[in-house]
Amino acid sequence: MKSHTRVVVIGGGIAGCSTLYHLTQEGWSDVVLLERNELTSGTTWHSAAQVTNFGMNQTMVGLKTHSINLYKELRDDADYPVSYNHGDGGIRLANTQAQMDGYRHFASMARGMGVEFEVIDAEECARRHPLISTDNLLGGLWDGNDGDIDPASLCQALARRARTAGAEVYRNTPVTGLTQHKDDSWTVHTDQGDITCEIVVNACGYRVNEVGAMMGVHHPVVSMEHQYFVTEDIPAIVDAGHRMPLLRCPISDYYCRQEKNGLLVGFYEQDCKTWGMDGIDPHFVNALCPDDLDRITDVLEGAFERMPALAEVGIKTIVNGPITYTIDGAPLVGPIPGKRNAFCIIGLRAGLGEGGGHGWMLAQQIVHGEACYDSWCIDPRRFTGHTNVELTALKAIEDYQNEFRFHFPNEHRPAGRMAKTTALTPVLAAEGAEFAVVNGWERAEFFKPTAQFEVTHGFHFDESFPLVAQEVAAVQNAVGLCEVNGFNRFEITGTDARPFLDRMFCGRVTARAGRVGLGYLLNHHGMLKGEATVANIPASDRGPDRIWYGSAAASEFHDMDWLQRHIGADEDVQITSLTNDQTILVLAGPKARAVMQAVSRADWTATGFPWLSVRECFIGFAPATVMSVSFSGELAYEIHVPNASLYAAYLALRDAGQAHGLRLFGAHAVESMRLEKGYLHWKADILTEFDPFETGLSRFVDMAKPDFVGKAALEQRVVDGPSKRLVTLHLSDDGAPAHGGASLMRDGAVVGTVTSGGFGHRVQKNLAYAFVDADLAQVGAAFDIDHLGQMVPAVIVDPAQYDPQMAHVRG
Ligand SMILES: Cc1cc2nc3c(=O)[nH]c(=O)nc-3n(C[C@H](O)[C@H](O)[C@H](O)COP(=O)(O)OP(=O)(O)OC[C@H]3O[C@@H](n4cnc5c(N)ncnc54)[C@H](O)[C@@H]3O)c2cc1C
């Protein structure tokens, strides 16, 4: 075995083999894979190995397309052909209009990635799949690229190609320990000796946490037992004369594909079971869990009803194996939070279909620092701290039970709720709050008029629409109060804090004491990495001169990692997270100043505390740090309160607000108002796929600054010119919001993609943001949005639809 290499990939399933191969493709050939047994002896060997193009967002569709193209190439390799049934086609069934709407949206979204899905009715489903009945069926989504692959030959082919490119694979070499050195390099200890390297990759499937423990981390990944069986030959399949398409059924929770002349049917039973929670037998290799068909009788019945021929044949083989789940169902592919030079590709529950793409995305991140698609949806840093094994197990069970039932917009499922709360959570619940989950935090979406009030989840505007309109009206005409918990907040101190931040932001962010500014961070490719508010808090009896860095609720680990990585060895900069210590109360509306004057002894006049100011004060007797910033477009105060004083501050504000018609408002009202102002959301509208000029943020870039992270690359991008631009659109139809990912069409071609959408209640317009081809991005330009199966006309309008002069904000 080599004694040194650049990257050690631990684990030889599809995740490890794909990563190794793609590292060589990205130009790194001095790389090694260590496998404790034989390749594919974890989960991969017994996978049903379906390979679909279907994904919940464009990144997932894009990486699955990569898998499919790669697998086709491997199939066609005359030297080592992989067995791949590509193009059998597959149908996702539906028996509700809301599911059909979802499929129409996913088809629109995939079109933007060059993938064509078809939404078909029940008769067409039965025509394409002669074994199914149309009972209780509305239709389905057809994926013409669907198929299945032989997992063992796929992994061998990837390893073979990687070896040819210079990589080495050591089988029967269990990793037994990991030591990280001061320079962030690693020694990987194995049964066969040690190997030093720059970077380690955990690709250990259901043993992820054994290797995680070796580096002192716990990954939010849990295994579930998962079963399928393979039937004897079915005469109708032989008679059909063509291969059967795949089926995935959210009505009865099973999937089905052809295996020889029979069917392979896999089940997601309600009575499901976690596996290996208390440790895994070291001899569980190439192994299965005991069969337990009794557990699946509930879903089996649904499969029999849909495919009566299934009930007529015997079962040949049963497979029950561990499959990994994360807390939100998507895998963890990227940097390991809190670690340097450590990556993971874990929590894959559809690793054969996705593995080609995930390995590609990870190799790009390792070699180039960023992948070609924004990888936030699979970024291991998207959960921050609350994702312990108990919570992950609850969400894994829920996810397993709902495998093919996608989340509707604004649907937040019941398992593992109340993971992160404040003293106000029960108070707001008593006021009628309907909560959403934001990175574990319970955040009020809107306030219900009665305890019985319910919304019907779907893709159209729902019953909360008039309530949100009322909340917006209260903010516009009087004053509203909104809790924003979990907002990320770092305190940055040290003598080099200013020059450090100046280097991190692409613009000039104010350094004046008592002032607040907004800044953007770029990666080394000149693309948008982050967005943060900087507040310069003067020294007081609460502390020395400090900078507060505020960013989105889920960005804590991501931003901390990015900032820490850039602190020079000789720089005096300290970053402390206050994210879980403080909560924001937003007071917004024309009467907000009057309320502030009633609760706090400071000068709150427009001259005494102008827009973009920060000061420490008391709200009643609750200590607070107040910033005059606004995401609603009304006069507003962001009141940051230590959690111990939150309820006291809330009571003071509610009390004083009574005289001014104060009303509680939630995140849906905020969403409506920010869309009318042209304000952006990180990871909805601010993506690593676009630079700040394309995203309409040129006023936050200062190319005259001597240097900032990403400047050289951005200079080149300026020379090359923009490919897309972010615009605001006004839709001609008010029935449903535009959903992120929907395609924008011109003359039958896709020319853009929606990032956000919603109704602007103050301007009475259905608005959307979209990235469109740069040469088409002029106000007045008209398009069609491929919107839930309809072509809805939309026209580009000015980004600030409400109060473009900012008169309200300045008060
Ligand atoms: C019944 C069933 C059906 C499935 N059907 C499908 C499907 O139709 N389509 C699909 O896409 N996915 C499917 N999956 C999921 C898919 O099989 C997995 O997502 C995939 O195989 C996971 O691959 P992996 O490489 O992450 O993990 P694994 O295959 O488990 O590989 C991890 C490897 O790491 C090695 N390892 C562990 N610890 C160490 C160590 N200390 N040192 C060195 N090596 C170590 C292990 O020996 C193992 O070889 C199915 C899963 C199951 C259980």
GROMACS .gro file of N, CA, C and O in nm, residues 342-411:
model
  280
  342ALA      N    1  -1.204   1.745   0.516
  342ALA     CA    2  -1.282   1.623   0.536
  342ALA      C    3  -1.416   1.639   0.465
  342ALA      O    4  -1.485   1.741   0.483
  343PHE      N    5  -1.452   1.541   0.384
  343PHE     CA    6  -1.576   1.545   0.308
  343PHE      C    7  -1.652   1.416   0.330
  343PHE      O    8  -1.598   1.316   0.376
  344CYS      N    9  -1.780   1.420   0.296
  344CYS     CA   10  -1.859   1.297   0.305
  344CYS      C   11  -1.952   1.285   0.186
  344CYS      O   12  -1.986   1.385   0.121
  345ILE      N   13  -1.991   1.161   0.158
  345ILE     CA   14  -2.092   1.132   0.056
  345ILE      C   15  -2.174   1.018   0.116
  345ILE      O   16  -2.144   0.902   0.098
  346ILE      N   17  -2.271   1.057   0.196
  346ILE     CA   18  -2.338   0.962   0.286
  346ILE      C   19  -2.489   0.989   0.287
  346ILE      O   20  -2.535   1.091   0.234
  347GLY      N   21  -2.562   0.898   0.349
  347GLY     CA   22  -2.707   0.918   0.360
  347GLY      C   23  -2.776   0.900   0.225
  347GLY      O   24  -2.881   0.957   0.202
  348LEU      N   25  -2.717   0.821   0.138
  348LEU     CA   26  -2.776   0.799   0.006
  348LEU      C   27  -2.887   0.696   0.018
  348LEU      O   28  -2.861   0.582   0.057
  349ARG      N   29  -3.008   0.734  -0.018
  349ARG     CA   30  -3.115   0.634  -0.016
  349ARG      C   31  -3.152   0.594  -0.159
  349ARG      O   32  -3.237   0.507  -0.177
  350ALA      N   33  -3.095   0.661  -0.256
  350ALA     CA   34  -3.115   0.622  -0.396
  350ALA      C   35  -2.978   0.629  -0.462
  350ALA      O   36  -2.959   0.694  -0.564
  351GLY      N   37  -2.885   0.561  -0.398
  351GLY     CA   38  -2.745   0.579  -0.434
  351GLY      C   39  -2.707   0.528  -0.571
  351GLY      O   40  -2.610   0.575  -0.629
  352LEU      N   41  -2.784   0.432  -0.623
  352LEU     CA   42  -2.747   0.384  -0.757
  352LEU      C   43  -2.789   0.485  -0.862
  352LEU      O   44  -2.712   0.521  -0.950
  353GLY      N   45  -2.913   0.534  -0.849
  353GLY     CA   46  -2.960   0.635  -0.944
  353GLY      C   47  -2.880   0.764  -0.933
  353GLY      O   48  -2.842   0.824  -1.033
  354GLU      N   49  -2.852   0.803  -0.810
  354GLU     CA   50  -2.791   0.934  -0.789
  354GLU      C   51  -2.638   0.929  -0.778
  354GLU      O   52  -2.572   1.031  -0.790
  355GLY      N   53  -2.585   0.809  -0.750
  355GLY     CA   54  -2.444   0.800  -0.711
  355GLY      C   55  -2.349   0.856  -0.813
  355GLY      O   56  -2.249   0.921  -0.778
  356GLY      N   57  -2.377   0.830  -0.942
  356GLY     CA   58  -2.290   0.886  -1.046
  356GLY      C   59  -2.282   1.037  -1.033
  356GLY      O   60  -2.174   1.097  -1.038
  357GLY      N   61  -2.397   1.099  -1.013
  357GLY     CA   62  -2.403   1.244  -1.002
  357GLY      C   63  -2.344   1.297  -0.872
  357GLY      O   64  -2.273   1.399  -0.871
  358HIS      N   65  -2.370   1.227  -0.761
  358HIS     CA   66  -2.316   1.277  -0.634
  358HIS      C   67  -2.163   1.271  -0.631
  358HIS      O   68  -2.097   1.362  -0.581
  359GLY      N   69  -2.108   1.162  -0.685
  359GLY     CA   70  -1.962   1.151  -0.690
  359GLY      C   71  -1.902   1.264  -0.773
  359GLY      O   72  -1.796   1.318  -0.741
  360TRP      N   73  -1.973   1.298  -0.878
  360TRP     CA   74  -1.930   1.408  -0.967
  360TRP      C   75  -1.935   1.542  -0.893
  360TRP      O   76  -1.839   1.620  -0.895
  361MET      N   77  -2.046   1.565  -0.823
  361MET     CA   78  -2.062   1.691  -0.748
  361MET      C   79  -1.955   1.701  -0.639
  361MET      O   80  -1.898   1.808  -0.615
  362LEU      N   81  -1.927   1.587  -0.572
  362LEU     CA   82  -1.830   1.591  -0.463
  362LEU      C   83  -1.689   1.614  -0.518
  362LEU      O   84  -1.612   1.695  -0.463
  363ALA      N   85  -1.655   1.543  -0.624
  363ALA     CA   86  -1.520   1.558  -0.680
  363ALA      C   87  -1.498   1.703  -0.723
  363ALA      O   88  -1.389   1.759  -0.703
  364GLN      N   89  -1.599   1.765  -0.781
  364GLN     CA   90  -1.585   1.906  -0.821
  364GLN      C   91  -1.560   1.994  -0.699
  364GLN      O   92  -1.478   2.085  -0.702
  365GLN      N   93  -1.634   1.966  -0.591
  365GLN     CA   94  -1.615   2.047  -0.470
  365GLN      C   95  -1.474   2.031  -0.415
  365GLN      O   96  -1.411   2.127  -0.372
  366ILE      N   97  -1.424   1.906  -0.415
  366ILE     CA   98  -1.291   1.881  -0.359
  366ILE      C   99  -1.184   1.949  -0.445
  366ILE      O  100  -1.094   2.016  -0.395
  367VAL      N  101  -1.196   1.934  -0.576
  367VAL     CA  102  -1.090   1.982  -0.665
  367VAL      C  103  -1.103   2.132  -0.692
  367VAL      O  104  -1.003   2.205  -0.694
  368HIS      N  105  -1.226   2.179  -0.715
  368HIS     CA  106  -1.245   2.319  -0.757
  368HIS      C  107  -1.306   2.408  -0.648
  368HIS      O  108  -1.326   2.528  -0.671
  369GLY      N  109  -1.343   2.351  -0.536
  369GLY     CA  110  -1.402   2.431  -0.429
  369GLY      C  111  -1.551   2.452  -0.445
  369GLY      O  112  -1.618   2.498  -0.352
  370GLU      N  113  -1.608   2.420  -0.559
  370GLU     CA  114  -1.752   2.441  -0.582
  370GLU      C  115  -1.795   2.349  -0.695
  370GLU      O  116  -1.714   2.319  -0.785
  371ALA      N  117  -1.920   2.307  -0.692
  371ALA     CA  118  -1.972   2.224  -0.801
  371ALA      C  119  -2.040   2.313  -0.905
  371ALA      O  120  -2.066   2.431  -0.881
  372CYS      N  121  -2.072   2.253  -1.019
  372CYS     CA  122  -2.130   2.333  -1.128
  372CYS      C  123  -2.274   2.376  -1.095
  372CYS      O  124  -2.320   2.479  -1.141
  373TYR      N  125  -2.346   2.296  -1.019
  373TYR     CA  126  -2.481   2.335  -0.974
  373TYR      C  127  -2.471   2.378  -0.827
  373TYR      O  128  -2.388   2.323  -0.754
  374ASP      N  129  -2.559   2.467  -0.786
  374ASP     CA  130  -2.562   2.503  -0.644
  374ASP      C  131  -2.592   2.375  -0.565
  374ASP      O  132  -2.692   2.307  -0.590
  375SER      N  133  -2.506   2.342  -0.469
  375SER     CA  134  -2.518   2.212  -0.404
  375SER      C  135  -2.576   2.222  -0.263
  375SER      O  136  -2.560   2.130  -0.183
  376TRP      N  137  -2.644   2.333  -0.233
  376TRP     CA  138  -2.697   2.352  -0.098
  376TRP      C  139  -2.793   2.239  -0.059
  376TRP      O  140  -2.796   2.196   0.057
  377CYS      N  141  -2.874   2.190  -0.152
  377CYS     CA  142  -2.974   2.088  -0.117
  377CYS      C  143  -2.909   1.958  -0.070
  377CYS      O  144  -2.977   1.874  -0.011
  378ILE      N  145  -2.778   1.939  -0.096
  378ILE     CA  146  -2.712   1.818  -0.046
  378ILE      C  147  -2.595   1.854   0.048
  378ILE      O  148  -2.519   1.767   0.088
  379ASP      N  149  -2.581   1.980   0.081
  379ASP     CA  150  -2.468   2.026   0.162
  379ASP      C  151  -2.481   1.976   0.306
  379ASP      O  152  -2.584   1.999   0.371
  380PRO      N  153  -2.379   1.906   0.359
  380PRO     CA  154  -2.389   1.855   0.497
  380PRO      C  155  -2.403   1.967   0.601
  380PRO      O  156  -2.441   1.940   0.715
  381ARG      N  157  -2.373   2.091   0.563
  381ARG     CA  158  -2.380   2.200   0.661
  381ARG      C  159  -2.519   2.262   0.670
  381ARG      O  160  -2.539   2.360   0.741
  382ARG      N  161  -2.617   2.204   0.597
  382ARG     CA  162  -2.749   2.268   0.598
  382ARG      C  163  -2.826   2.246   0.728
  382ARG      O  164  -2.927   2.311   0.752
  383PHE      N  165  -2.783   2.152   0.812
  383PHE     CA  166  -2.844   2.136   0.945
  383PHE      C  167  -2.745   2.189   1.047
  383PHE      O  168  -2.625   2.167   1.033
  384THR      N  169  -2.796   2.252   1.149
  384THR     CA  170  -2.702   2.315   1.243
  384THR      C  171  -2.728   2.269   1.386
  384THR      O  172  -2.806   2.329   1.458
  385GLY      N  173  -2.663   2.159   1.422
  385GLY     CA  174  -2.653   2.127   1.564
  385GLY      C  175  -2.765   2.047   1.625
  385GLY      O  176  -2.740   1.971   1.717
  386HIS      N  177  -2.887   2.060   1.575
  386HIS     CA  178  -2.999   1.996   1.645
  386HIS      C  179  -3.022   1.854   1.595
  386HIS      O  180  -3.110   1.784   1.645
  387THR      N  181  -2.944   1.811   1.496
  387THR     CA  182  -2.977   1.686   1.429
  387THR      C  183  -2.909   1.567   1.496
  387THR      O  184  -2.819   1.508   1.440
  388ASN      N  185  -2.953   1.535   1.616
  388ASN     CA  186  -2.897   1.418   1.683
  388ASN      C  187  -2.962   1.290   1.631
  388ASN      O  188  -3.056   1.294   1.549
  389VAL      N  189  -2.916   1.178   1.681
  389VAL     CA  190  -2.961   1.050   1.627
  389VAL      C  191  -3.111   1.025   1.654
  389VAL      O  192  -3.183   0.968   1.572
  390GLU      N  193  -3.157   1.076   1.769
  390GLU     CA  194  -3.298   1.050   1.804
  390GLU      C  195  -3.391   1.123   1.707
  390GLU      O  196  -3.489   1.067   1.657
  391LEU      N  197  -3.359   1.251   1.680
  391LEU     CA  198  -3.442   1.330   1.590
  391LEU      C  199  -3.430   1.277   1.447
  391LEU      O  200  -3.531   1.266   1.375
  392THR      N  201  -3.309   1.243   1.407
  392THR     CA  202  -3.290   1.191   1.272
  392THR      C  203  -3.372   1.064   1.252
  392THR      O  204  -3.434   1.045   1.146
  393ALA      N  205  -3.377   0.979   1.354
  393ALA     CA  206  -3.454   0.854   1.342
  393ALA      C  207  -3.602   0.885   1.322
  393ALA      O  208  -3.669   0.824   1.238
  394LEU      N  209  -3.655   0.982   1.397
  394LEU     CA  210  -3.797   1.015   1.383
  394LEU      C  211  -3.828   1.064   1.242
  394LEU      O  212  -3.929   1.026   1.181
  395LYS      N  213  -3.740   1.150   1.190
  395LYS     CA  214  -3.764   1.205   1.056
  395LYS      C  215  -3.741   1.096   0.949
  395LYS      O  216  -3.810   1.094   0.847
  396ALA      N  217  -3.645   1.006   0.976
  396ALA     CA  218  -3.619   0.898   0.880
  396ALA      C  219  -3.742   0.807   0.869
  396ALA      O  220  -3.782   0.769   0.758
  397ILE      N  221  -3.802   0.777   0.982
  397ILE     CA  222  -3.922   0.691   0.981
  397ILE      C  223  -4.033   0.760   0.902
  397ILE      O  224  -4.097   0.702   0.814
  398GLU      N  225  -4.052   0.888   0.931
  398GLU     CA  226  -4.159   0.964   0.863
  398GLU      C  227  -4.134   0.970   0.712
  398GLU      O  228  -4.226   0.954   0.631
  399ASP      N  229  -4.009   0.990   0.679
  399ASP     CA  230  -3.974   1.001   0.538
  399ASP      C  231  -3.994   0.869   0.467
  399ASP      O  232  -4.043   0.864   0.354
  400TYR      N  233  -3.953   0.761   0.533
  400TYR     CA  234  -3.969   0.627   0.477
  400TYR      C  235  -4.118   0.599   0.454
  400TYR      O  236  -4.158   0.548   0.350
  401GLN      N  237  -4.200   0.638   0.552
  401GLN     CA  238  -4.343   0.611   0.540
  401GLN      C  239  -4.408   0.693   0.427
  401GLN      O  240  -4.519   0.664   0.384
  402ASN      N  241  -4.340   0.798   0.385
  402ASN     CA  242  -4.395   0.886   0.281
  402ASN      C  243  -4.306   0.889   0.157
  402ASN      O  244  -4.300   0.989   0.087
  403GLU      N  245  -4.235   0.779   0.133
  403GLU     CA  246  -4.128   0.777   0.034
  403GLU      C  247  -4.165   0.848  -0.097
  403GLU      O  248  -4.089   0.930  -0.147
  404PHE      N  249  -4.278   0.815  -0.154
  404PHE     CA  250  -4.311   0.873  -0.285
  404PHE      C  251  -4.410   0.989  -0.273
  404PHE      O  252  -4.458   1.039  -0.375
  405ARG      N  253  -4.444   1.028  -0.150
  405ARG     CA  254  -4.536   1.143  -0.133
  405ARG      C  255  -4.451   1.267  -0.111
  405ARG      O  256  -4.403   1.291   0.000
  406PHE      N  257  -4.431   1.341  -0.218
  406PHE     CA  258  -4.345   1.459  -0.208
  406PHE      C  259  -4.410   1.563  -0.116
  406PHE      O  260  -4.531   1.562  -0.097
  407HIS      N  261  -4.326   1.648  -0.060
  407HIS     CA  262  -4.378   1.757   0.023
  407HIS      C  263  -4.445   1.861  -0.067
  407HIS      O  264  -4.387   1.904  -0.165
  408PHE      N  265  -4.566   1.901  -0.030
  408PHE     CA  266  -4.628   2.012  -0.101
  408PHE      C  267  -4.565   2.142  -0.053
  408PHE      O  268  -4.507   2.148   0.056
  409PRO      N  269  -4.577   2.249  -0.132
  409PRO     CA  270  -4.526   2.378  -0.083
  409PRO      C  271  -4.589   2.409   0.053
  409PRO      O  272  -4.709   2.387   0.073
  410ASN      N  273  -4.508   2.455   0.145
  410ASN     CA  274  -4.551   2.493   0.281
  410ASN      C  275  -4.600   2.376   0.366
  410ASN      O  276  -4.660   2.396   0.471
  411GLU      N  277  -4.576   2.253   0.322
  411GLU     CA  278  -4.615   2.139   0.405
  411GLU      C  279  -4.501   2.106   0.501
  411GLU      O  280  -4.388   2.085   0.457
   0.00000   0.00000   0.00000
